[in-house]
Each structure stands twice: as structure tokens, then as C-alpha cells.
XYZ file of C-alpha atoms in Angstrom:
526
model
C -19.497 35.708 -22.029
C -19.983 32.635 -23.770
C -22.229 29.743 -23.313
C -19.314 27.426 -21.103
C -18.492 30.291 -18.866
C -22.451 31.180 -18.346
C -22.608 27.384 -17.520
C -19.816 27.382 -15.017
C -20.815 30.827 -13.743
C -24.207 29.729 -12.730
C -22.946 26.457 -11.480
C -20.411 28.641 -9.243
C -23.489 30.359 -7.674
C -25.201 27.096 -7.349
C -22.381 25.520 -5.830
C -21.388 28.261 -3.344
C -25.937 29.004 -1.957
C -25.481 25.031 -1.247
C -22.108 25.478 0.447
C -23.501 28.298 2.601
C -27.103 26.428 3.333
C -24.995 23.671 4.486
C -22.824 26.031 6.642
C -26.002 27.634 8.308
C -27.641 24.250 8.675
C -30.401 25.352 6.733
C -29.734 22.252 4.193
C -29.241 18.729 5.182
C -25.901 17.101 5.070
C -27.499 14.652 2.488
C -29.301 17.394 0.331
C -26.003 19.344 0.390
C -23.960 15.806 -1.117
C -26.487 15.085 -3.918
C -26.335 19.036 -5.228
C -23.039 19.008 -4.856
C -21.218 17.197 -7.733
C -17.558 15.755 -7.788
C -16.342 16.836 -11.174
C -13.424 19.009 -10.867
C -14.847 22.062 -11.831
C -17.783 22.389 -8.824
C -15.377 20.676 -6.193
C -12.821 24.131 -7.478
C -15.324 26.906 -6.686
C -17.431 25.051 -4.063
C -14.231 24.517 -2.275
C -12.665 28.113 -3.050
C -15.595 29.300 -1.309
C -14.945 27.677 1.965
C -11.661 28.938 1.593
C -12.196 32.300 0.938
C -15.235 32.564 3.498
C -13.505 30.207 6.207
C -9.685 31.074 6.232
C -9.027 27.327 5.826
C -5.467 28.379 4.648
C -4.106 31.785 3.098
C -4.735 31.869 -0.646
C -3.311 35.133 -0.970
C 0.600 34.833 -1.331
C 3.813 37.334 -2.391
C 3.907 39.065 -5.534
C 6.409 36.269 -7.075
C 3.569 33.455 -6.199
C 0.463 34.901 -6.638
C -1.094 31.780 -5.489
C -4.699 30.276 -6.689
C -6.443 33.274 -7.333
C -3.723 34.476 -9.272
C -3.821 31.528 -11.717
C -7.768 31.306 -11.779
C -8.301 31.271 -15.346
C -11.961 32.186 -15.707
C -12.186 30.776 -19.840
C -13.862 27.809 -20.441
C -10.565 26.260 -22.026
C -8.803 27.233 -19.110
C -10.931 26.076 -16.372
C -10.148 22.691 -16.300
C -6.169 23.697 -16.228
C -6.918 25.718 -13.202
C -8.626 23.001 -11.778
C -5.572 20.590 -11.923
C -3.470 23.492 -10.903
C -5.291 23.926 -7.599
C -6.011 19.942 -6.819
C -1.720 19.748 -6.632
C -1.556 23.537 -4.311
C -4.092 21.256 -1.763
C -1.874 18.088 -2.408
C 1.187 19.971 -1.647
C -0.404 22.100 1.602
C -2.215 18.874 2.964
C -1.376 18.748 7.089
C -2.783 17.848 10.055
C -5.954 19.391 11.472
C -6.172 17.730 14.307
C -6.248 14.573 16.150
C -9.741 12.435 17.546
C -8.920 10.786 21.029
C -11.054 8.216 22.456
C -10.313 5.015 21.621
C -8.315 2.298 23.997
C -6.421 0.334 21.538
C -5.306 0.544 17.868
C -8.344 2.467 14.832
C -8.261 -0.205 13.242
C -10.746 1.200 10.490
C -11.796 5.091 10.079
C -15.092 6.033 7.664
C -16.873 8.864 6.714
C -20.545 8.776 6.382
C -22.200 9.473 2.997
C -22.222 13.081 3.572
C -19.538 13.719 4.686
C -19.971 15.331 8.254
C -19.604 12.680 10.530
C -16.464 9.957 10.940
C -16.910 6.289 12.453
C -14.174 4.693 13.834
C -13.603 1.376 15.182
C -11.037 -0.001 17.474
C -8.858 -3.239 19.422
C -11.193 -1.939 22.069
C -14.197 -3.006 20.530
C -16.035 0.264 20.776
C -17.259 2.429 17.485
C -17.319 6.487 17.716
C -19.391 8.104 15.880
C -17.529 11.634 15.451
C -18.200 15.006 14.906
C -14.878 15.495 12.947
C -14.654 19.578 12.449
C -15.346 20.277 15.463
C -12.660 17.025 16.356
C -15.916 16.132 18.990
C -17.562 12.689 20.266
C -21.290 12.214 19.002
C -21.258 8.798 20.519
C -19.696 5.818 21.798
C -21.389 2.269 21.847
C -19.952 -1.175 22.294
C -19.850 -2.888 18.927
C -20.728 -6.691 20.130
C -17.774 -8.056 19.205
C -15.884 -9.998 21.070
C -12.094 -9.128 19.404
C -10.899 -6.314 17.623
C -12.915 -4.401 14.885
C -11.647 -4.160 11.786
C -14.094 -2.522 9.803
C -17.241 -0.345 10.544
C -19.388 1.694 7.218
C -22.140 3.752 7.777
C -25.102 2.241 4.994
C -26.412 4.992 3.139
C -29.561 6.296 2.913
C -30.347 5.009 6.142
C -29.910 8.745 8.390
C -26.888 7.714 9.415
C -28.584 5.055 11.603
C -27.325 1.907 10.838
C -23.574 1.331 11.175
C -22.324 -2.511 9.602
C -19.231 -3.813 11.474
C -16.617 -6.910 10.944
C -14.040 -8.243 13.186
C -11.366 -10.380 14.191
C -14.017 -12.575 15.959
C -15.358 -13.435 13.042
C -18.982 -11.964 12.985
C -20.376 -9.656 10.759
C -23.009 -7.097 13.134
C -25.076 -4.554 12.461
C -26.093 -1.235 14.832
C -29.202 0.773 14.514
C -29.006 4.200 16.202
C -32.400 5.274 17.870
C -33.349 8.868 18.165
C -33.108 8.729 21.947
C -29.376 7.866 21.511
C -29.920 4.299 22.925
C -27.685 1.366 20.012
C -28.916 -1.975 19.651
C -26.415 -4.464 17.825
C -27.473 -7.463 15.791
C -25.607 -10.882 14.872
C -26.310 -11.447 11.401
C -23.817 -13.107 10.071
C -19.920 -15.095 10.788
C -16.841 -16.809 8.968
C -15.077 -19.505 10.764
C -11.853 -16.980 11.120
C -11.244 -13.201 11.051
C -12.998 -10.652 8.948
C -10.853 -7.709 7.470
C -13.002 -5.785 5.446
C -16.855 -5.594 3.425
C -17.943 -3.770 0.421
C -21.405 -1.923 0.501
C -23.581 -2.157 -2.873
C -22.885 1.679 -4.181
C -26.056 3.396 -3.160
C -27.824 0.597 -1.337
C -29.047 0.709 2.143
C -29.826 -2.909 2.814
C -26.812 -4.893 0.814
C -23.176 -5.338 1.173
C -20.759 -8.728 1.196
C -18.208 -9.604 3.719
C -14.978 -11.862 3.052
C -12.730 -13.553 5.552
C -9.750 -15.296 6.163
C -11.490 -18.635 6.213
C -12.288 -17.712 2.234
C -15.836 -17.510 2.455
C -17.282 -14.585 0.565
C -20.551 -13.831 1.731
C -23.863 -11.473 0.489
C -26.194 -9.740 2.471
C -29.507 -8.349 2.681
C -30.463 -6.403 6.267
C -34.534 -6.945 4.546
C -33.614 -10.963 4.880
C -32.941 -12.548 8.334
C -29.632 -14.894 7.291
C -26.887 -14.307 5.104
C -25.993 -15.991 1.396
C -23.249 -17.929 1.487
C -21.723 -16.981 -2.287
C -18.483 -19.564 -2.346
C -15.334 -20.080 -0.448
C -12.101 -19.293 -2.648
C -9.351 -21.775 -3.142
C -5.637 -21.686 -4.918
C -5.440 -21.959 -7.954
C -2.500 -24.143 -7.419
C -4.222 -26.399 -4.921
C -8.011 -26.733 -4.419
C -7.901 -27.810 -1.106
C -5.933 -24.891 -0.158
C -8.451 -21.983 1.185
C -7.080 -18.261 0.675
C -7.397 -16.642 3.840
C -9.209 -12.888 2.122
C -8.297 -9.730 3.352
C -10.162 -7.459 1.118
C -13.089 -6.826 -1.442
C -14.197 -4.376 -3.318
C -17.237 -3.617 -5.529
C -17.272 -1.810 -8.983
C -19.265 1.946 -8.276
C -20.013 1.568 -11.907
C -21.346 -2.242 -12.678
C -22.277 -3.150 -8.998
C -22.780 -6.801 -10.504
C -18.903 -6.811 -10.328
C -16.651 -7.151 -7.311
C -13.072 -7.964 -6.863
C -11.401 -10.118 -3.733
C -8.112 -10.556 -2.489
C -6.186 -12.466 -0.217
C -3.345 -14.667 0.796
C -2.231 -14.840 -2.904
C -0.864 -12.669 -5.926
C -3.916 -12.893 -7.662
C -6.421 -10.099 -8.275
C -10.251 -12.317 -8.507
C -12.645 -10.097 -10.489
C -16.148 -12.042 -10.165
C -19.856 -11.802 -11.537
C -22.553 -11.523 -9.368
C -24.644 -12.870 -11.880
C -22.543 -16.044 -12.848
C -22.294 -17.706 -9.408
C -23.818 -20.511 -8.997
C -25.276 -20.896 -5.083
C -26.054 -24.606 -5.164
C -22.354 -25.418 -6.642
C -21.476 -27.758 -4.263
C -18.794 -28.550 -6.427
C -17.306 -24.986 -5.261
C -15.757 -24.480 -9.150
C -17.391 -21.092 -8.889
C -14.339 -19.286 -11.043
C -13.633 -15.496 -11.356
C -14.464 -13.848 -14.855
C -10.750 -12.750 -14.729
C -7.727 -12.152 -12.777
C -5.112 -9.791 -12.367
C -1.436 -9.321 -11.547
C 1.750 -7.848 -12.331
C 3.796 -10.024 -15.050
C 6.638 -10.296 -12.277
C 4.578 -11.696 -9.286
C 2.782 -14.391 -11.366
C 3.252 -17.833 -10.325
C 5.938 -16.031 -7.529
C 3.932 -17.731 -4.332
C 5.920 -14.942 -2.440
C 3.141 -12.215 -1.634
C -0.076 -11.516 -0.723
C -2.702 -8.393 -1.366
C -3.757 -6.405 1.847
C -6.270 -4.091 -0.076
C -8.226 -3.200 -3.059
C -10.005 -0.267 -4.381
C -12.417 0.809 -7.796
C -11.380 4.333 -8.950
C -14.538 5.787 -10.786
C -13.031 4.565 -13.980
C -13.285 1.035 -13.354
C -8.970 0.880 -12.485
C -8.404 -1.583 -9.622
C -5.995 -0.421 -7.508
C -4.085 -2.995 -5.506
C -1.749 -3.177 -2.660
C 0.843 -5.870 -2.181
C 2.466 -7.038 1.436
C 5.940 -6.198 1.157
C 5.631 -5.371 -2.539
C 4.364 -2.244 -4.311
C 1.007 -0.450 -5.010
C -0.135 -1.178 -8.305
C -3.025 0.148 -11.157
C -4.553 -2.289 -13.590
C -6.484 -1.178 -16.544
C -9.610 -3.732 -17.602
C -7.780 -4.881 -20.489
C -4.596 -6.090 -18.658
C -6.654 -9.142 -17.448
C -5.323 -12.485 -17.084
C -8.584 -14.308 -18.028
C -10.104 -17.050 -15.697
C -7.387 -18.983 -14.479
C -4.098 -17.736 -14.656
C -1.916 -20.627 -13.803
C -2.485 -22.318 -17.084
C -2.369 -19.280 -19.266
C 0.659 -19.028 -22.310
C 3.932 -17.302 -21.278
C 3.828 -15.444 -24.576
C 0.521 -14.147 -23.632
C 1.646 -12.511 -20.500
C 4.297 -11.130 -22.462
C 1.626 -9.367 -24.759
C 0.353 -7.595 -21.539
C 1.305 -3.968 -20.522
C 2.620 -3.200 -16.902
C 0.633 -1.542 -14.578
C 1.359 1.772 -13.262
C 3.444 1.080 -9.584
C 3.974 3.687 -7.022
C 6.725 2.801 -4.505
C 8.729 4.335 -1.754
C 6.389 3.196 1.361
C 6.648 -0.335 2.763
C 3.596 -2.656 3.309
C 4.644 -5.490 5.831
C 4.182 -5.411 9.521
C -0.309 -5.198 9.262
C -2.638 -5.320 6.591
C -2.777 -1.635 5.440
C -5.616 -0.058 2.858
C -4.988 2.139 -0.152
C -6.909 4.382 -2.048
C -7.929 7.141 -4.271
C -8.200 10.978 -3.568
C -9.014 14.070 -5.517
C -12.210 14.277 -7.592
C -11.878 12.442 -10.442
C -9.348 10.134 -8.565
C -6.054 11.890 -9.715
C -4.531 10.332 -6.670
C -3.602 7.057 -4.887
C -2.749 7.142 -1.667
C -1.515 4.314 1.427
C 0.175 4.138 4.360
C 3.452 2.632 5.594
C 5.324 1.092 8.128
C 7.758 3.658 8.581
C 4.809 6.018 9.813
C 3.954 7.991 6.657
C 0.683 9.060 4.513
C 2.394 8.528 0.682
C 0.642 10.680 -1.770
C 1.076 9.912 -5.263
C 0.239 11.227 -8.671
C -2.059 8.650 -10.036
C -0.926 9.418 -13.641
C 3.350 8.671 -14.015
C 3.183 7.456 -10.384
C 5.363 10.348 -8.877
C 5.530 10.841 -5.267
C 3.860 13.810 -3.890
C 3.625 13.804 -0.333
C 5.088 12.425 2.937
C 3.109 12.850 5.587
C 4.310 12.152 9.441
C 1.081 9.924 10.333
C 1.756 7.502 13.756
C 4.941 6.767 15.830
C 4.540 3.392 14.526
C 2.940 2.263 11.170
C -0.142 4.340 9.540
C -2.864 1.457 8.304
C -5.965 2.904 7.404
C -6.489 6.144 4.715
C -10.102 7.510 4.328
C -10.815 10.342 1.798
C -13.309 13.232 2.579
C -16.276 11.822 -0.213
C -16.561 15.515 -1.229
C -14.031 17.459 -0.467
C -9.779 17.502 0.105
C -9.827 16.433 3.085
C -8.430 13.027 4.403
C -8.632 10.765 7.839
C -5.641 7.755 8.782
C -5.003 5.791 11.410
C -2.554 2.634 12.400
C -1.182 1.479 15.836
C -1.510 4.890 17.891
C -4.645 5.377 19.685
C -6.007 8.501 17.670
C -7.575 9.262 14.458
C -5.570 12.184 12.059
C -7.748 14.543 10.558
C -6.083 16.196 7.386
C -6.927 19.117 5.560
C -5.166 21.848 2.985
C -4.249 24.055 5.963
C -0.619 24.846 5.752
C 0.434 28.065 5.029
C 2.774 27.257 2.289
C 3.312 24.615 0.132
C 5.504 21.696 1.561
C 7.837 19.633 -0.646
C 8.482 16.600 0.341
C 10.901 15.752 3.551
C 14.637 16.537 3.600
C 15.087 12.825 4.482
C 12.538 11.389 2.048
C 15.179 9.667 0.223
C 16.854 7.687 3.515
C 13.426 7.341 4.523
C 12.639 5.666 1.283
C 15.818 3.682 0.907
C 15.244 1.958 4.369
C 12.208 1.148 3.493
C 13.349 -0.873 0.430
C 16.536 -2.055 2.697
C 13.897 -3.304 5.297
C 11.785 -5.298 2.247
C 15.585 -6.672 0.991
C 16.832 -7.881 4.812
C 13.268 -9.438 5.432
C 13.195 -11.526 1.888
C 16.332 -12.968 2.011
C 15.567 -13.663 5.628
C 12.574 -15.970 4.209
C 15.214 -17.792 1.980
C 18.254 -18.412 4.518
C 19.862 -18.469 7.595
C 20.741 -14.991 9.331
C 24.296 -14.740 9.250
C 26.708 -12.642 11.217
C 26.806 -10.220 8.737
C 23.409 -9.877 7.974
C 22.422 -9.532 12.077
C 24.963 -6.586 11.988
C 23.401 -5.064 8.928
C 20.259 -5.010 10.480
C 21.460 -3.294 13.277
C 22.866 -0.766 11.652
C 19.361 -0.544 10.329
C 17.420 0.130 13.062
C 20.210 2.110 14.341
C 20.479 4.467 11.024
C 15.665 4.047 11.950
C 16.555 5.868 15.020
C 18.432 8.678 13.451
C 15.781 9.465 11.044
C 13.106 9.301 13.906
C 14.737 12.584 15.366
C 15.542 13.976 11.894
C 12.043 13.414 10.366
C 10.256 15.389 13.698
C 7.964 18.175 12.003
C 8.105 22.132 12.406
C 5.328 23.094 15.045
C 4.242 25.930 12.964
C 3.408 23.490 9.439
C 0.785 21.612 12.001
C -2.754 23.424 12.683
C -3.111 21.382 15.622
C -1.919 22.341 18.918
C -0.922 18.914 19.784
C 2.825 18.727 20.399
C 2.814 14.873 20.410
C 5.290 13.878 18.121
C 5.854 11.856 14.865
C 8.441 9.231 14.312
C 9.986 7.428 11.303
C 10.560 3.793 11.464
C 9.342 -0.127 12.091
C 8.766 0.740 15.460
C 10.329 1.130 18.628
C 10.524 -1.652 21.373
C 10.572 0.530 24.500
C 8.137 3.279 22.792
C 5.436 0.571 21.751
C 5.484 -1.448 25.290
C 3.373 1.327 26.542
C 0.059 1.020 23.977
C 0.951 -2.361 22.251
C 3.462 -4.597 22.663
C 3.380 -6.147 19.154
C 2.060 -4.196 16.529
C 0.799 -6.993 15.036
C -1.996 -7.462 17.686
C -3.859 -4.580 15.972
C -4.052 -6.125 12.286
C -2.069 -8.705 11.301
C -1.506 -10.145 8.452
């Protein structure tokens, strides 16, 4: 045996004594996440173990499909093959393991802790559950101190999973500390002038993390000081008395110094800790650079719901009623893009798009998954989890998510398992568990194509006056909508749950939404 395969070899023994401390409770959750690595090669084994020792799903298959352990190529060339080959067998298996009831209103925002074995969820109701998600359990309820819907609730690391950082449509930024005797104390410590979608904690840090909000005030904090630092409030580019109303920010995991906004614009803001100036009063505080897709530039017709950092520094970005797309650093637009060159945008490359869901009715996330990121993933408003390849952008997955619209995606940070939720009441839990791999839908394609028909009717209903026709058209819309609801219903047998609540395809449905929310829109608009 070679030098590679004695590597891998002992890291496989490493990998699965950790996995089976952790399963005995003999190792922390937090000991087991820093032995543990994410390259390919130790998520493989460690999570081959679970499988084999756990049943998760049935690796074992016919003689024609051998399945993973037939194509478990134990060379050091071949390894990393194998790897790839098994991280699209739990892409194509991925279903749902259950569902977490307990909420009143829409989950507005779903997290895992650092570890990885508990799930925080936060709600219209104001409440955050802190959940025991395998065993699909409550570990606690509190009231959050907000006032309006929560939008966002993170777990600070390194902190025993006691302190729990919230933001909401009130405005305020809170933070919980969880005593040992169970009792939760909240704390006001910090507020924008309008609603608060999202915050970014400092990789690794258990005292700092920003918050932006619609009023376009991007602020820094510090749970060792007593106040917040107000960093700047963003403005057009087109007008400077214009504030963008934010909906998302995001930090670099590699250069923490970096962090990227967006809001009620096209524009992608990459800033420098390090180059704002506090005392500007000025506010000409400008991003380093900026980023957007040649087509959208100067367009004034979209807006970004959500950004993400894959581990390579890409900046994955979701547009309302537009596509998903992946810059690279170098397809920058530098500073200030409204008074860049046309020939220079013409010297950029495209980024990579992914396309088939629709991003319109709420302000939906998007992310990565798999782990070296090999994935991007996002929800839609015709009730779907889209999984697709990161590299090529090919669709992988539809996933039955909500009745309504799926908002929210969280990837397991360890292992292939996944948490969404949108406008129904409950948290999906999703795991590798089916017992055979499942293409896509037989109805992906009308699914798809009203999707795009929906984004078509809705932007030339921007431009003109609904005509006859058009009214007609969209009635045959919905009306084709309802067809695909009772086409799209899933097998009961390629579901580990027991729950026979089902799944639906479309905007929405008038009479089916009265009973939990009226307007879907109440939960997270945009």
C-alpha cells in the first residue's frame, strides 16, 4: 500500500472512532466538528460509516447497479473520483426525513448550530425553537423580544450554544443567552429605522457579527461593547439621496475583512472593513467593487434577495424575479459601476446562471451544499428545493418543499443533510434516505416553463395595461398551476416520513392559504 492510501486509510479510522464517540456521546458535538474535516475524502468514509452502521438508506443495490460500494475505488488516484461519484448518488436520493412542528406562523429563517446537532428556527410568531432535529424533538421554546416577525436567528459559535443573535421585521437586532437552568433572557442591542432581513457572523467569532436593513444602514457589532457601530448607510448609485432598502449580507469565510451587501438594486457591493471611514459624515464610504451580470446593469428592473461566499471566495447571488447567478473575483465591476466604459463590460465573462425556479412573491435565500461547495441550491415560488450542479449549472433536483413557496435553505455544516422552510408552518428536514435514486419530476419541464411564463406575465404587467387577452392568459395559468398541483403529488413510499400531508406546485392557492396566511407576503416580503 502506498503512502496516499496509508494516509487515507488511517484518516478512515480516524474519521469513523470520531463518528462513533459522537454517536455514543462520549465526544462533544464541538470536539466531533473540529476532528472532523470537510474535504471530500473524510466527509466519504465518515459519512459511509453512518450509512453502513445506521441504515440511513440501502447502499447495497442489484447486480446491474452495484451501487457505492461497488464503485469505491480504494487507489489514491481514484479516491477523489469516488468521492464525486457518491456526493451526486446523495444528490440524487436526497428526500424528506421528516417535518419539525411548532411554530404559529411562517419559519421565516432555519439554522444549524456550529456542530451540527441542534436547529434554530424563528417564526411570524415571534418565538425561536431550539431543536433537537434527528430525533425531529423540541429542546426549547422562548419568546424572541420582538415585536414583528423574525427573520433571522444564528447560533454564535463558540459560545455552548448559549447565545442565539436574532433580527426582525421590527427593526431590532436582540440577543438571547441560554442559562443552564433553561430560563432565556433577551437583550436590545441594537435597531434600523425599518425591517431587518438578515446578519452575517465574523467566521469563527463569538462576540461579532453586522446587521443590514431596509433603511440601508449597515451596522457592526461587538456583544464585549454595550452599543453598536454604525458603519454607513448605502445609497444609489444613480441618486444619493436614494437609500437601498438591504436585504442581505454576507461575509468572506476566507478574508473576514471583506463582506458583500445587497439590496433594492442590481448591484453586488463588495466592501473593506478596513477602508471605512466611521466619522464620514459625508457618507461617500464606496465599495472596493461591484458586481453584476452584463445584462442587468444599468436595467433598474431587479433587486437581490440573497447572497452567499462559497469557500472559494465565489459570491453567489440571487435575483427577484431573475436568475441565480456565480461571480468569480475577477468579473468585478470596480467601484462605481454607473460610470464604467461599455467596452469594458464587454471584456467581462458571464457568470455561471442556474434557472428553472422563480424568485418573486418573498425574499428567498440561496446557497451552497456538498463539501467543497459542488452545489447551489434555492427555493421557489412554485414550492420546490432546486438543486443544481455548481459547475455547468445543470439541474439536479426538484424537491416538493411547501404548498406554497419554499424561502429559506440551510445545509447540514458537516454532513448531506439539508433543512427549508417558506409559508407553511413546519421546518423540512432532508437527508439521502430514499431507496433509489430519483430523477427529476415527470412534470419538471411544465413546472419549469410556468415558472418562466409567471416571470413573462408579471414583467410586462410592470410595463402596461392588462388587456383582455393577457387576463385570459393568466387564467389559463393558474388554471394549467392547478393541474400540476395534483400531477406533481409525491409517491408515499420515496418519503421517510410518515406524514401524509401533501405537497403542491404553484404561486399559491387562494382558498388553501386563507387558512395559515392570507397573503404570503405577510411572512417576508420583499
Amino acid at each position: 500500500m502506498d503512502a496516499a492510501v496509508e494516509t487515507a486509510g488511517g484518516r478512515k479510522a480516524s474519521c469513523f472512532l470520531e463518528v462513533g464517540r459522537r454517536e455514543i456521546g462520549s465526544s462533544s458535538p464541538r470536539a466531533s466538528s473540529r476532528r472532523i474535516s470537510g474535504s471530500e475524502v473524510i466527509f466519504f468514509l465518515c459519512y459511509l460509516h453512518m450509512i453502513l452502521v445506521h441504515g440511513i438508506f440501502d447502499i447495497y443495490q442489484s447486480a446491474d447497479d452495484p451501487g457505492l460500494l461497488g464503485q469505491l475505488d480504494v487507489d489514491s488516484e481514484g479516491l477523489r473520483a469516488t468521492c464525486m461519484i457518491y456526493l451526486s448518488h446523495i444528490v440524487m436520493r436526497m428526500t424528506q426525513y421528516g417535518k419539525l412542528r411548532g411554530h404559529d406562523g411562517c419559519v421565516n429563517t432555519v439554522s444549524f448550530n456550529p456542530a451540527g446537532d441542534l436547529l434554530v428556527s424563528g417564526s411570524d410568531d415571534t418565538n425561536i425553537i431550539l431543536w433537537d432535529w434527528l430525533a425531529k424533538t423540541k429542546k426549547l421554546v422562548y419568546p424572541s423580544g420582538h415585536h414583528e416577525n423574525v427573520f433571522h436567528a444564528r447560533v454564535m459559535p463558540f459560545t455552548d450554544d448559549s447565545t442565539i443573535v436574532t433580527v426582525a421585521a421590527d427593526g431590532q437586532v436582540r440577543v438571547g443567552r441560554l442559562k443552564e437552568d433553561g430560563e432565556v433572557t433577551t437583550k436590545l442591542v441594537g435597531e434600523h429605522d425599518s425591517r431587518v432581513h438578515k446578519m452575517a457572523i465574523e467566521p469563527g467569532s463569538p462576540y461579532i457579527f453586522y446587521s443590514c436593513g431596509e433603511d440601508g444602514l449597515v451596522q457592526h457589532f461587538d456583544l464585549r461593547n454595550d452599543s453598536a457601530t454604525r458603519l454607513f448607510t448605502c445609497y444609489s448609485f444613480l441618486n444619493d439621496r436614494r437609500r437601498l432598502k438591504l436585504n442581505s449580507i454576507a461575509i468572506d469565510p476566507q478574508n473576514p475583512y471583506y463582506f458583500s451587501i445587497g439590496g433594492s438594486d442590481e448591484y453586488v457591493r463588495l466592501y473593506d472593513m478596513r477602508r471605512i471611514q466611521l466619522d464620514d459624515s459625508r457618507n461617500i464610504n464606496q465599495p472596493v467593487d461591484t458586481f453584476c451580470p452584463k445584462h442587468l446593469i444599468k436595467s433598474g428592473k431587479v433587486h437581490i434577495t440573497s447572497i452567499a461566499y462559497s469557500y472559494a471566495r465565489e459570491i453567489l447571488v440571487s435575483y427577484n424575479d431573475e436568475l441565480v447567478y456565480l461571480f468569480q473575483n475577477n468579473m468585478g465591476l470596480g467601484p462605481n459601476p454607473v460610470v464604467a466604459q461599455p467596452e469594458f463590460f464587454d471584456m467581462l465573462d458571464q457568470p455561471q446562471a442556474y434557472s428553472g425556479h422563480r424568485n418573486y412573491r418573498t425574499v428567498k435565500g440561496v446557497s451552497f451544499f456538498g463539501p467543497n461547495d459542488e452545489y447551489v441550491v434555492s427555493g421557489s415560488d412554485c414550492g420546490n428545493v432546486f438543486i443544481w450542479r455548481k459547475k455547468g449549472g445543470e439541474l439536479m433536483r426538484m424537491m416538493n418543499g411547501d404548498k406554497s413557496v419554499v424561502n429559506c435553505i440551510e445545509p447540514h455544516p458537516h454532513f448531506p443533510f439539508m433543512a427549508t422552510s417558506g409559508i407553511d408552518k413546519t421546518v423540512k428536514l432532508w437527508t439521502p434516505a430514499a431507496k433509489k435514486v430519483l430523477p427529476l419530476p415527470k412534470n419538471a419541464k411544465e413546472i419549469i416553463a410556468s415558472n418562466e411564463r409567471g416571470r413573462e406575465v408579471d414583467a410586462s404587467r410592470a410595463e402596461v395595461t392588462l388587456s383582455s387577452d393577457v387576463i385570459m392568459h393568466v387564467l389559463r395559468l393558474h388554471r394549467r398551476q392547478s393541474e400540476l398541483h395534483r400531477e406533481n403529488e409525491p409517491a408515499a413510499e420515496d418519503f421517510a416520513s410518515d406524514d401524509d400531508e401533501a405537497f403542491y406546485i404553484g404561486f399559491g392557492n387562494a382558498d388553501r392559504d386563507q387558512g395559515e396566511n392570507s397573503d404570503p407576503r405577510e411572512c417576508i416580503v420583499t
